[in-house]
Amino acid sequence: MTDQADRRAGAQSQASPQATPVWRDPRTRAIIWQVLVLGGVIALGVYLVHNTLANLEARSIRTGFGFMDHEAGFAIGESPLVDYTAADSYGKAFVVGLLNTLRVSLIGIVLATIIGVIMGVARLSSNWLVAKLASVYVEVMRNIPVLLQLFFWYGAISYLLPAVRQALQLMPGVFLSKSGLRFAVPVADPVHPWMGLAFLAAIGGCVLYYRWSKRRQAQTGVEPRLGLPLAGFLIGLPALVWLIGGAPTAMDVPELTTFRYQGGTSVSPEFLALLLGLTFYTAGFLAEIVRAGILAVPHGQTEAASALGLRRRQVLRLVLLPQALRIIVPPTTNQYLNLTKNSSLAVAIGYPDLVSVANTSLNQTGQAIECISIMMACYLTISLTISFFMNWYNKRIALVER
């Protein structure tokens, strides 16, 4: 009877296991710790903000972003995208600085990518001289601090180029001097906005044609031509709108007056120095990334493509670069971010970028926290946007395993 009672008690204990205490449940403990850490971070942030506001109030320092509507009172030497005068507000001054930063960053990214790809491929060239020249370029550019390179380019433009009256004429209507680059532009005409819309439509047409060509290649194995059709879209459609709009040909050509050139448009020496420094510096790193990406593709791929009768250029374009692209894109994102952030060094050579405008505003208003917060928010937004786009592109070209 006693054994039967023990077995019955054991069966009951197995049927109804004892509940685990909350503090011994790993999932519950993880949630509790996360809540505690999050609460601690929030409490620390509240304390810092409260302490900062209390100290600013004790020292009679104004806070808030109300100064953004006040008159700035200072001129900005370069504002090609927005009309700006000293009578405009601080808010508009920040917009001008931000647009100047975006302008040099976007152009620099495009030029650095082109030069980096060319130099990366040139380093793998079978031509000894080409490979060595590319190696020298890479080693020089990536081993000299970017700030020194900015000083070099600014000094070269300021001291080596001739004065305005002896400006170098690179081609008809294009002049290069200590005052920067000045070139002719078309006289404003009502058809120009429509040509811009036509160019955007042409880009859309190129995307559709590219997708169609890939589908056709997958179905037939024959790759449709891309160069001429895409060029036809990009050039032909705006040219057609230009013809329909009366084909205006009037040009605003720079003319030398007593002291300087008038007419056309110009690029300042500060912008040129900043663009050259950022572009060549970043291209040195991109060249190494491209070279490493191509070398990471197994050599058997090159041998197999050559055995099929492809030329070296076709092997590079059709076999190596598409596979290397998956390795090249992630580190390239870092270089794009570095170029954008390095543009903040523009203040060293007097280019009115976001940092330069913010520093001037800070000195005039004394509201350091607000001005620095605006700078941090702008650079963070730009960097996150670049990262989001590059991550999307990287995911798009990634191999899909089945």
mmCIF file of C-alpha atoms in Angstrom:
data_model
loop_
_atom_site.group_PDB
_atom_site.id
_atom_site.type_symbol
_atom_site.label_atom_id
_atom_site.label_comp_id
_atom_site.label_asym_id
_atom_site.label_seq_id
_atom_site.Cartn_x
_atom_site.Cartn_y
_atom_site.Cartn_z
ATOM 1 C CA MET A 1 0.000 0.000 0.000
ATOM 2 C CA THR A 2 2.847 2.294 0.834
ATOM 3 C CA ASP A 3 4.524 1.757 -2.597
ATOM 4 C CA GLN A 4 1.251 2.402 -4.378
ATOM 5 C CA ALA A 5 0.801 5.670 -2.461
ATOM 6 C CA ASP A 6 4.349 6.775 -3.350
ATOM 7 C CA ARG A 7 3.860 6.034 -7.040
ATOM 8 C CA ARG A 8 0.521 7.887 -6.971
ATOM 9 C CA ALA A 9 2.174 10.901 -5.345
ATOM 10 C CA GLY A 10 5.036 10.842 -7.896
ATOM 11 C CA ALA A 11 2.589 10.706 -10.794
ATOM 12 C CA GLN A 12 0.665 13.676 -9.379
ATOM 13 C CA SER A 13 3.893 15.669 -8.972
ATOM 14 C CA GLN A 14 4.832 14.953 -12.653
ATOM 15 C CA ALA A 15 1.364 15.917 -13.866
ATOM 16 C CA SER A 16 1.475 19.323 -12.125
ATOM 17 C CA PRO A 17 5.115 20.676 -12.179
ATOM 18 C CA GLN A 18 5.939 23.469 -9.802
ATOM 19 C CA ALA A 19 5.765 26.942 -11.418
ATOM 20 C CA THR A 20 9.134 28.667 -12.083
ATOM 21 C CA PRO A 21 9.644 31.885 -10.073
ATOM 22 C CA VAL A 22 9.579 35.063 -12.126
ATOM 23 C CA TRP A 23 13.165 36.047 -11.245
ATOM 24 C CA ARG A 24 14.420 32.696 -12.621
ATOM 25 C CA ASP A 25 12.704 33.027 -16.013
ATOM 26 C CA PRO A 26 15.381 34.170 -18.548
ATOM 27 C CA ARG A 27 12.885 35.920 -20.796
ATOM 28 C CA THR A 28 11.327 37.829 -17.921
ATOM 29 C CA ARG A 29 14.745 38.809 -16.574
ATOM 30 C CA ALA A 30 15.790 40.044 -20.033
ATOM 31 C CA ILE A 31 12.697 42.244 -20.287
ATOM 32 C CA ILE A 32 13.223 43.625 -16.791
ATOM 33 C CA TRP A 33 16.857 44.485 -17.540
ATOM 34 C CA GLN A 34 15.937 46.195 -20.811
ATOM 35 C CA VAL A 35 13.276 48.259 -19.067
ATOM 36 C CA LEU A 36 15.722 49.245 -16.331
ATOM 37 C CA VAL A 37 18.442 50.238 -18.820
ATOM 38 C CA LEU A 38 15.982 52.203 -20.969
ATOM 39 C CA GLY A 39 14.632 53.967 -17.891
ATOM 40 C CA GLY A 40 18.174 54.798 -16.780
ATOM 41 C CA VAL A 41 19.046 56.286 -20.173
ATOM 42 C CA ILE A 42 15.863 58.385 -20.199
ATOM 43 C CA ALA A 43 16.493 59.569 -16.641
ATOM 44 C CA LEU A 44 20.080 60.523 -17.527
ATOM 45 C CA GLY A 45 18.882 62.441 -20.584
ATOM 46 C CA VAL A 46 16.238 64.296 -18.590
ATOM 47 C CA TYR A 47 18.815 65.167 -15.930
ATOM 48 C CA LEU A 48 21.310 66.486 -18.474
ATOM 49 C CA VAL A 49 18.703 68.577 -20.315
ATOM 50 C CA HIS A 50 17.278 69.976 -17.063
ATOM 51 C CA ASN A 51 20.756 70.731 -15.703
ATOM 52 C CA THR A 52 21.780 72.441 -18.956
ATOM 53 C CA LEU A 53 18.649 74.593 -19.099
ATOM 54 C CA ALA A 54 19.049 75.563 -15.442
ATOM 55 C CA ASN A 55 22.672 76.618 -15.964
ATOM 56 C CA LEU A 56 21.820 78.585 -19.107
ATOM 57 C CA GLU A 57 19.016 80.382 -17.282
ATOM 58 C CA ALA A 58 21.297 81.144 -14.321
ATOM 59 C CA ARG A 59 23.734 82.822 -16.734
ATOM 60 C CA SER A 60 20.978 84.698 -18.578
ATOM 61 C CA ILE A 61 21.715 82.892 -21.859
ATOM 62 C CA ARG A 62 18.790 82.663 -24.260
ATOM 63 C CA THR A 63 17.575 79.246 -25.389
ATOM 64 C CA GLY A 64 15.287 78.012 -28.125
ATOM 65 C CA PHE A 65 15.221 78.322 -31.894
ATOM 66 C CA GLY A 66 13.396 81.642 -32.065
ATOM 67 C CA PHE A 67 16.563 83.308 -33.402
ATOM 68 C CA MET A 68 16.106 81.446 -36.689
ATOM 69 C CA ASP A 69 13.549 84.075 -37.753
ATOM 70 C CA HIS A 70 15.807 87.021 -36.916
ATOM 71 C CA GLU A 71 17.809 88.908 -39.511
ATOM 72 C CA ALA A 72 21.199 87.268 -40.031
ATOM 73 C CA GLY A 73 23.072 90.453 -40.899
ATOM 74 C CA PHE A 74 25.971 88.735 -42.652
ATOM 75 C CA ALA A 75 26.552 87.943 -46.296
ATOM 76 C CA ILE A 76 27.433 84.541 -47.711
ATOM 77 C CA GLY A 77 29.997 84.619 -50.482
ATOM 78 C CA GLU A 78 28.549 81.729 -52.462
ATOM 79 C CA SER A 79 24.855 80.991 -52.858
ATOM 80 C CA PRO A 80 24.236 79.649 -56.384
ATOM 81 C CA LEU A 81 21.042 77.750 -55.577
ATOM 82 C CA VAL A 82 19.131 80.237 -53.390
ATOM 83 C CA ASP A 83 18.949 84.028 -53.572
ATOM 84 C CA TYR A 84 20.337 85.249 -50.260
ATOM 85 C CA THR A 85 21.200 88.660 -48.823
ATOM 86 C CA ALA A 86 22.342 89.840 -45.407
ATOM 87 C CA ALA A 87 18.769 90.972 -44.706
ATOM 88 C CA ASP A 88 17.485 87.373 -44.774
ATOM 89 C CA SER A 89 16.954 85.274 -41.645
ATOM 90 C CA TYR A 90 19.305 82.879 -39.884
ATOM 91 C CA GLY A 91 17.055 80.051 -41.029
ATOM 92 C CA LYS A 92 17.653 80.920 -44.689
ATOM 93 C CA ALA A 93 21.375 81.243 -44.007
ATOM 94 C CA PHE A 94 21.402 77.673 -42.652
ATOM 95 C CA VAL A 95 19.565 76.509 -45.779
ATOM 96 C CA VAL A 96 22.231 78.119 -47.983
ATOM 97 C CA GLY A 97 25.002 76.467 -45.962
ATOM 98 C CA LEU A 98 23.274 73.086 -46.145
ATOM 99 C CA LEU A 99 22.784 73.373 -49.926
ATOM 100 C CA ASN A 100 26.455 74.276 -50.358
ATOM 101 C CA THR A 101 27.418 71.181 -48.369
ATOM 102 C CA LEU A 102 25.099 68.966 -50.423
ATOM 103 C CA ARG A 103 26.383 70.450 -53.697
ATOM 104 C CA VAL A 104 30.038 69.724 -53.047
ATOM 105 C CA SER A 105 29.260 66.307 -51.505
ATOM 106 C CA LEU A 106 27.116 65.029 -54.378
ATOM 107 C CA ILE A 107 29.488 66.224 -57.095
ATOM 108 C CA GLY A 108 32.434 64.859 -55.118
ATOM 109 C CA ILE A 109 30.807 61.433 -54.721
ATOM 110 C CA VAL A 110 30.163 61.154 -58.472
ATOM 111 C CA LEU A 111 33.677 62.272 -59.486
ATOM 112 C CA ALA A 112 35.404 60.179 -56.794
ATOM 113 C CA THR A 113 33.511 57.091 -57.935
ATOM 114 C CA ILE A 114 34.551 57.583 -61.562
ATOM 115 C CA ILE A 115 38.212 58.240 -60.711
ATOM 116 C CA GLY A 116 38.289 55.455 -58.119
ATOM 117 C CA VAL A 117 36.980 52.837 -60.565
ATOM 118 C CA ILE A 118 39.446 53.925 -63.256
ATOM 119 C CA MET A 119 42.392 53.855 -60.840
ATOM 120 C CA GLY A 120 41.322 50.545 -59.295
ATOM 121 C CA VAL A 121 41.163 48.875 -62.709
ATOM 122 C CA ALA A 122 44.398 50.577 -63.771
ATOM 123 C CA ARG A 123 46.224 49.050 -60.788
ATOM 124 C CA LEU A 124 45.440 45.606 -62.213
ATOM 125 C CA SER A 125 46.533 46.541 -65.722
ATOM 126 C CA SER A 126 49.083 44.311 -67.457
ATOM 127 C CA ASN A 127 50.776 47.509 -68.633
ATOM 128 C CA TRP A 128 53.623 48.081 -66.154
ATOM 129 C CA LEU A 129 53.642 51.875 -66.467
ATOM 130 C CA VAL A 130 49.877 52.256 -66.063
ATOM 131 C CA ALA A 131 49.817 49.972 -63.018
ATOM 132 C CA LYS A 132 52.717 51.791 -61.345
ATOM 133 C CA LEU A 133 51.277 55.254 -62.006
ATOM 134 C CA ALA A 134 47.971 54.144 -60.488
ATOM 135 C CA SER A 135 49.827 52.741 -57.467
ATOM 136 C CA VAL A 136 51.688 56.012 -56.966
ATOM 137 C CA TYR A 137 48.409 57.930 -57.161
ATOM 138 C CA VAL A 138 46.770 55.703 -54.549
ATOM 139 C CA GLU A 139 49.685 55.788 -52.129
ATOM 140 C CA VAL A 140 50.101 59.556 -52.377
ATOM 141 C CA MET A 141 46.445 60.439 -52.030
ATOM 142 C CA ARG A 142 45.501 58.171 -49.177
ATOM 143 C CA ASN A 143 48.623 58.861 -47.086
ATOM 144 C CA ILE A 144 48.363 62.662 -46.980
ATOM 145 C CA PRO A 145 45.744 64.114 -44.616
ATOM 146 C CA VAL A 146 42.778 65.539 -46.437
ATOM 147 C CA LEU A 147 43.143 68.911 -44.692
ATOM 148 C CA LEU A 148 46.663 69.317 -46.089
ATOM 149 C CA GLN A 149 45.376 68.405 -49.533
ATOM 150 C CA LEU A 150 42.743 71.124 -49.250
ATOM 151 C CA PHE A 151 45.449 73.650 -48.380
ATOM 152 C CA PHE A 152 47.528 72.416 -51.315
ATOM 153 C CA TRP A 153 44.748 72.809 -53.865
ATOM 154 C CA TYR A 154 43.676 76.174 -52.474
ATOM 155 C CA GLY A 155 47.284 77.412 -52.588
ATOM 156 C CA ALA A 156 47.763 76.057 -56.097
ATOM 157 C CA ILE A 157 44.672 77.867 -57.346
ATOM 158 C CA SER A 158 45.451 81.090 -55.473
ATOM 159 C CA TYR A 159 49.163 81.382 -56.293
ATOM 160 C CA LEU A 160 49.853 79.413 -59.450
ATOM 161 C CA LEU A 161 46.931 80.459 -61.606
ATOM 162 C CA PRO A 162 47.135 83.792 -63.437
ATOM 163 C CA ALA A 163 45.246 86.931 -62.490
ATOM 164 C CA VAL A 164 41.844 87.660 -63.946
ATOM 165 C CA ARG A 165 43.106 89.746 -66.869
ATOM 166 C CA GLN A 166 45.492 86.957 -67.914
ATOM 167 C CA ALA A 167 42.970 84.156 -67.353
ATOM 168 C CA LEU A 168 43.542 80.844 -69.103
ATOM 169 C CA GLN A 169 40.979 80.174 -71.819
ATOM 170 C CA LEU A 170 40.403 76.422 -71.636
ATOM 171 C CA MET A 171 37.920 76.533 -74.515
ATOM 172 C CA PRO A 172 35.662 79.169 -76.059
ATOM 173 C CA GLY A 173 33.694 80.803 -73.234
ATOM 174 C CA VAL A 174 35.551 78.991 -70.383
ATOM 175 C CA PHE A 175 38.161 80.920 -68.342
ATOM 176 C CA LEU A 176 40.294 79.788 -65.388
ATOM 177 C CA SER A 177 42.071 82.243 -63.085
ATOM 178 C CA LYS A 178 42.699 83.020 -59.426
ATOM 179 C CA SER A 179 39.069 84.058 -59.210
ATOM 180 C CA GLY A 180 37.951 80.545 -60.082
ATOM 181 C CA LEU A 181 36.316 79.033 -63.122
ATOM 182 C CA ARG A 182 33.975 81.170 -65.204
ATOM 183 C CA PHE A 183 32.039 79.776 -68.150
ATOM 184 C CA ALA A 184 29.176 80.602 -70.482
ATOM 185 C CA VAL A 185 25.615 79.473 -69.782
ATOM 186 C CA PRO A 186 22.438 79.590 -71.875
ATOM 187 C CA VAL A 187 20.269 82.680 -71.425
ATOM 188 C CA ALA A 188 17.176 81.805 -69.397
ATOM 189 C CA ASP A 189 14.310 80.730 -71.650
ATOM 190 C CA PRO A 190 10.793 79.380 -70.886
ATOM 191 C CA VAL A 191 11.653 76.111 -72.627
ATOM 192 C CA HIS A 192 14.438 75.255 -70.148
ATOM 193 C CA PRO A 193 12.131 74.008 -67.330
ATOM 194 C CA TRP A 194 10.398 71.768 -69.857
ATOM 195 C CA MET A 195 13.777 70.428 -70.948
ATOM 196 C CA GLY A 196 14.479 69.596 -67.301
ATOM 197 C CA LEU A 197 11.218 67.681 -67.060
ATOM 198 C CA ALA A 198 12.067 65.904 -70.306
ATOM 199 C CA PHE A 199 15.427 64.874 -68.845
ATOM 200 C CA LEU A 200 13.711 63.426 -65.766
ATOM 201 C CA ALA A 201 11.306 61.553 -68.037
ATOM 202 C CA ALA A 202 14.322 60.284 -70.008
ATOM 203 C CA ILE A 203 15.836 58.898 -66.802
ATOM 204 C CA GLY A 204 12.579 57.051 -66.167
ATOM 205 C CA GLY A 205 12.655 55.728 -69.727
ATOM 206 C CA CYS A 206 16.230 54.512 -69.212
ATOM 207 C CA VAL A 207 15.199 52.597 -66.095
ATOM 208 C CA LEU A 208 12.299 50.916 -67.936
ATOM 209 C CA TYR A 209 14.494 50.058 -70.928
ATOM 210 C CA TYR A 210 17.194 48.617 -68.658
ATOM 211 C CA ARG A 211 14.664 46.353 -66.910
ATOM 212 C CA TRP A 212 13.252 45.254 -70.248
ATOM 213 C CA SER A 213 16.740 44.465 -71.558
ATOM 214 C CA LYS A 214 17.478 42.292 -68.518
ATOM 215 C CA ARG A 215 14.228 40.362 -68.920
ATOM 216 C CA ARG A 216 14.949 39.843 -72.603
ATOM 217 C CA GLN A 217 18.479 38.674 -71.848
ATOM 218 C CA ALA A 218 17.139 36.192 -69.303
ATOM 219 C CA GLN A 219 14.639 34.848 -71.850
ATOM 220 C CA THR A 220 16.807 34.727 -74.982
ATOM 221 C CA GLY A 221 20.388 34.813 -73.677
ATOM 222 C CA VAL A 222 21.112 37.760 -75.965
ATOM 223 C CA GLU A 223 22.079 41.044 -74.314
ATOM 224 C CA PRO A 224 20.374 44.036 -76.005
ATOM 225 C CA ARG A 225 22.505 47.112 -76.635
ATOM 226 C CA LEU A 226 22.411 49.661 -73.816
ATOM 227 C CA GLY A 227 24.766 52.487 -74.744
ATOM 228 C CA LEU A 228 23.060 54.029 -77.755
ATOM 229 C CA PRO A 229 19.439 53.609 -76.559
ATOM 230 C CA LEU A 230 20.205 55.128 -73.141
ATOM 231 C CA ALA A 231 22.140 57.998 -74.701
ATOM 232 C CA GLY A 232 19.250 58.509 -77.096
ATOM 233 C CA PHE A 233 16.838 58.810 -74.176
ATOM 234 C CA LEU A 234 19.025 61.199 -72.170
ATOM 235 C CA ILE A 235 20.038 63.440 -75.060
ATOM 236 C CA GLY A 236 17.309 62.948 -77.635
ATOM 237 C CA LEU A 237 14.251 63.683 -75.497
ATOM 238 C CA PRO A 238 15.507 67.050 -74.084
ATOM 239 C CA ALA A 239 16.794 67.946 -77.562
ATOM 240 C CA LEU A 240 13.351 67.219 -79.028
ATOM 241 C CA VAL A 241 11.723 69.528 -76.442
ATOM 242 C CA TRP A 242 14.369 72.151 -77.240
ATOM 243 C CA LEU A 243 13.522 71.974 -80.953
ATOM 244 C CA ILE A 244 9.780 72.181 -80.281
ATOM 245 C CA GLY A 245 10.370 75.199 -78.012
ATOM 246 C CA GLY A 246 11.991 77.191 -80.822
ATOM 247 C CA ALA A 247 15.608 76.004 -80.393
ATOM 248 C CA PRO A 248 16.873 79.034 -78.400
ATOM 249 C CA THR A 249 20.652 79.404 -78.801
ATOM 250 C CA ALA A 250 21.376 82.669 -76.968
ATOM 251 C CA MET A 251 24.334 82.291 -74.590
ATOM 252 C CA ASP A 252 25.474 84.474 -71.697
ATOM 253 C CA VAL A 253 29.211 84.589 -72.444
ATOM 254 C CA PRO A 254 31.723 86.018 -69.913
ATOM 255 C CA GLU A 255 33.339 89.260 -71.064
ATOM 256 C CA LEU A 256 36.417 90.872 -69.583
ATOM 257 C CA THR A 257 35.784 94.374 -68.209
ATOM 258 C CA THR A 258 38.191 96.722 -66.468
ATOM 259 C CA PHE A 259 38.787 94.565 -63.395
ATOM 260 C CA ARG A 260 36.929 91.294 -63.806
ATOM 261 C CA TYR A 261 34.771 89.117 -65.999
ATOM 262 C CA GLN A 262 31.081 89.816 -66.247
ATOM 263 C CA GLY A 263 28.392 87.514 -67.560
ATOM 264 C CA GLY A 264 28.128 83.738 -67.527
ATOM 265 C CA THR A 265 28.444 81.931 -64.221
ATOM 266 C CA SER A 266 31.406 81.103 -62.035
ATOM 267 C CA VAL A 267 32.736 78.597 -59.547
ATOM 268 C CA SER A 268 34.731 80.061 -56.671
ATOM 269 C CA PRO A 269 38.338 78.989 -55.985
ATOM 270 C CA GLU A 270 37.251 77.778 -52.536
ATOM 271 C CA PHE A 271 34.699 75.429 -54.090
ATOM 272 C CA LEU A 272 37.214 74.194 -56.662
ATOM 273 C CA ALA A 273 39.867 73.522 -53.995
ATOM 274 C CA LEU A 274 37.394 71.705 -51.748
ATOM 275 C CA LEU A 275 36.005 69.623 -54.609
ATOM 276 C CA LEU A 276 39.450 68.633 -55.900
ATOM 277 C CA GLY A 277 40.743 67.769 -52.425
ATOM 278 C CA LEU A 278 37.748 65.639 -51.412
ATOM 279 C CA THR A 279 37.499 63.952 -54.808
ATOM 280 C CA PHE A 280 41.135 62.909 -55.191
ATOM 281 C CA TYR A 281 41.484 61.907 -51.530
ATOM 282 C CA THR A 282 38.383 59.694 -51.541
ATOM 283 C CA ALA A 283 39.178 58.271 -54.981
ATOM 284 C CA GLY A 284 42.437 56.878 -53.578
ATOM 285 C CA PHE A 285 40.516 54.723 -51.097
ATOM 286 C CA LEU A 286 37.854 53.772 -53.637
ATOM 287 C CA ALA A 287 40.573 52.567 -56.027
ATOM 288 C CA GLU A 288 41.812 50.110 -53.419
ATOM 289 C CA ILE A 289 38.265 48.931 -52.727
ATOM 290 C CA VAL A 290 37.660 48.318 -56.430
ATOM 291 C CA ARG A 291 40.981 46.501 -56.818
ATOM 292 C CA ALA A 292 40.283 44.286 -53.798
ATOM 293 C CA GLY A 293 36.776 43.519 -55.059
ATOM 294 C CA ILE A 294 38.020 42.404 -58.472
ATOM 295 C CA LEU A 295 40.802 40.278 -56.963
ATOM 296 C CA ALA A 296 38.251 38.594 -54.688
ATOM 297 C CA VAL A 297 36.523 37.069 -57.714
ATOM 298 C CA PRO A 298 38.022 33.592 -58.317
ATOM 299 C CA HIS A 299 40.552 33.568 -61.152
ATOM 300 C CA GLY A 300 38.716 30.631 -62.690
ATOM 301 C CA GLN A 301 35.962 33.068 -63.681
ATOM 302 C CA THR A 302 38.445 35.004 -65.818
ATOM 303 C CA GLU A 303 39.823 31.826 -67.360
ATOM 304 C CA ALA A 304 36.351 30.516 -68.146
ATOM 305 C CA ALA A 305 35.307 33.824 -69.730
ATOM 306 C CA SER A 306 38.487 33.914 -71.815
ATOM 307 C CA ALA A 307 37.884 30.325 -72.906
ATOM 308 C CA LEU A 308 34.474 31.410 -74.218
ATOM 309 C CA GLY A 309 36.182 33.961 -76.443
ATOM 310 C CA LEU A 310 35.401 37.143 -74.506
ATOM 311 C CA ARG A 311 37.839 40.001 -74.813
ATOM 312 C CA ARG A 312 39.547 41.465 -71.759
ATOM 313 C CA ARG A 313 37.194 44.442 -71.700
ATOM 314 C CA GLN A 314 34.174 42.155 -71.955
ATOM 315 C CA VAL A 315 35.540 39.917 -69.202
ATOM 316 C CA LEU A 316 35.870 42.947 -66.955
ATOM 317 C CA ARG A 317 32.458 44.416 -67.802
ATOM 318 C CA LEU A 318 30.376 41.251 -68.021
ATOM 319 C CA VAL A 319 32.048 38.855 -65.571
ATOM 320 C CA LEU A 320 34.339 40.505 -63.017
ATOM 321 C CA LEU A 321 32.702 43.829 -62.149
ATOM 322 C CA PRO A 322 29.158 42.426 -61.654
ATOM 323 C CA GLN A 323 30.503 39.880 -59.150
ATOM 324 C CA ALA A 324 32.935 42.278 -57.531
ATOM 325 C CA LEU A 325 30.165 44.830 -57.050
ATOM 326 C CA ARG A 326 28.727 42.824 -54.153
ATOM 327 C CA ILE A 327 32.050 43.131 -52.358
ATOM 328 C CA ILE A 328 32.691 46.740 -53.363
ATOM 329 C CA VAL A 329 29.417 48.335 -52.288
ATOM 330 C CA PRO A 330 29.566 47.977 -48.443
ATOM 331 C CA PRO A 331 33.021 49.617 -47.967
ATOM 332 C CA THR A 332 32.154 52.186 -50.637
ATOM 333 C CA THR A 333 29.287 53.341 -48.431
ATOM 334 C CA ASN A 334 31.796 54.205 -45.710
ATOM 335 C CA GLN A 335 33.834 56.281 -48.156
ATOM 336 C CA TYR A 336 30.751 58.208 -49.290
ATOM 337 C CA LEU A 337 29.964 58.965 -45.651
ATOM 338 C CA ASN A 338 33.555 60.035 -45.023
ATOM 339 C CA LEU A 339 33.506 62.376 -48.015
ATOM 340 C CA THR A 340 30.311 64.010 -46.804
ATOM 341 C CA LYS A 341 31.638 64.475 -43.282
ATOM 342 C CA ASN A 342 35.054 65.645 -44.504
ATOM 343 C CA SER A 343 33.290 68.466 -46.336
ATOM 344 C CA SER A 344 33.022 70.129 -42.912
ATOM 345 C CA LEU A 345 36.748 70.957 -43.319
ATOM 346 C CA ALA A 346 35.669 73.540 -45.893
ATOM 347 C CA VAL A 347 35.699 76.157 -43.155
ATOM 348 C CA ALA A 348 39.530 75.958 -43.196
ATOM 349 C CA ILE A 349 39.682 77.439 -46.716
ATOM 350 C CA GLY A 350 36.736 79.801 -46.410
ATOM 351 C CA TYR A 351 34.048 77.889 -48.292
ATOM 352 C CA PRO A 352 30.633 78.797 -46.831
ATOM 353 C CA ASP A 353 29.335 75.331 -46.002
ATOM 354 C CA LEU A 354 26.997 74.391 -43.182
ATOM 355 C CA VAL A 355 29.706 74.489 -40.508
ATOM 356 C CA SER A 356 30.932 77.910 -41.626
ATOM 357 C CA VAL A 357 27.429 79.411 -41.575
ATOM 358 C CA ALA A 358 26.660 77.790 -38.214
ATOM 359 C CA ASN A 359 29.879 79.139 -36.683
ATOM 360 C CA THR A 360 29.062 82.661 -37.816
ATOM 361 C CA SER A 361 25.518 82.354 -36.461
ATOM 362 C CA LEU A 362 26.849 80.956 -33.182
ATOM 363 C CA ASN A 363 29.256 83.856 -32.736
ATOM 364 C CA GLN A 364 26.530 86.410 -33.390
ATOM 365 C CA THR A 365 23.734 84.883 -31.320
ATOM 366 C CA GLY A 366 25.673 83.040 -28.616
ATOM 367 C CA GLN A 367 23.291 80.077 -28.899
ATOM 368 C CA ALA A 368 25.905 77.357 -29.197
ATOM 369 C CA ILE A 369 23.731 74.393 -28.270
ATOM 370 C CA GLU A 370 21.106 75.196 -30.871
ATOM 371 C CA CYS A 371 23.618 75.834 -33.691
ATOM 372 C CA ILE A 372 25.612 72.678 -32.918
ATOM 373 C CA SER A 373 22.389 70.670 -32.663
ATOM 374 C CA ILE A 374 21.344 71.869 -36.117
ATOM 375 C CA MET A 375 24.716 70.866 -37.566
ATOM 376 C CA MET A 376 24.563 67.423 -35.942
ATOM 377 C CA ALA A 377 20.985 66.869 -37.112
ATOM 378 C CA CYS A 378 21.843 67.860 -40.699
ATOM 379 C CA TYR A 379 24.918 65.628 -40.955
ATOM 380 C CA LEU A 380 23.077 62.751 -39.263
ATOM 381 C CA THR A 381 20.185 63.058 -41.728
ATOM 382 C CA ILE A 382 22.515 63.178 -44.747
ATOM 383 C CA SER A 383 24.539 60.188 -43.527
ATOM 384 C CA LEU A 384 21.454 58.099 -42.745
ATOM 385 C CA THR A 385 20.018 58.905 -46.172
ATOM 386 C CA ILE A 386 23.226 57.775 -47.908
ATOM 387 C CA SER A 387 23.350 54.627 -45.769
ATOM 388 C CA PHE A 388 19.710 53.822 -46.483
ATOM 389 C CA PHE A 389 20.191 54.179 -50.244
ATOM 390 C CA MET A 390 23.421 52.163 -50.343
ATOM 391 C CA ASN A 391 21.970 49.405 -48.132
ATOM 392 C CA TRP A 392 18.959 49.229 -50.443
ATOM 393 C CA TYR A 393 21.253 48.955 -53.462
ATOM 394 C CA ASN A 394 23.455 46.377 -51.742
ATOM 395 C CA LYS A 395 20.417 44.264 -50.903
ATOM 396 C CA ARG A 396 19.201 44.588 -54.489
ATOM 397 C CA ILE A 397 22.411 43.242 -56.025
ATOM 398 C CA ALA A 398 23.000 40.562 -53.368
ATOM 399 C CA LEU A 399 22.933 36.922 -54.404
ATOM 400 C CA VAL A 400 19.623 35.202 -53.694
ATOM 401 C CA GLU A 401 20.226 31.661 -52.450
ATOM 402 C CA ARG A 402 17.505 29.092 -53.015
#
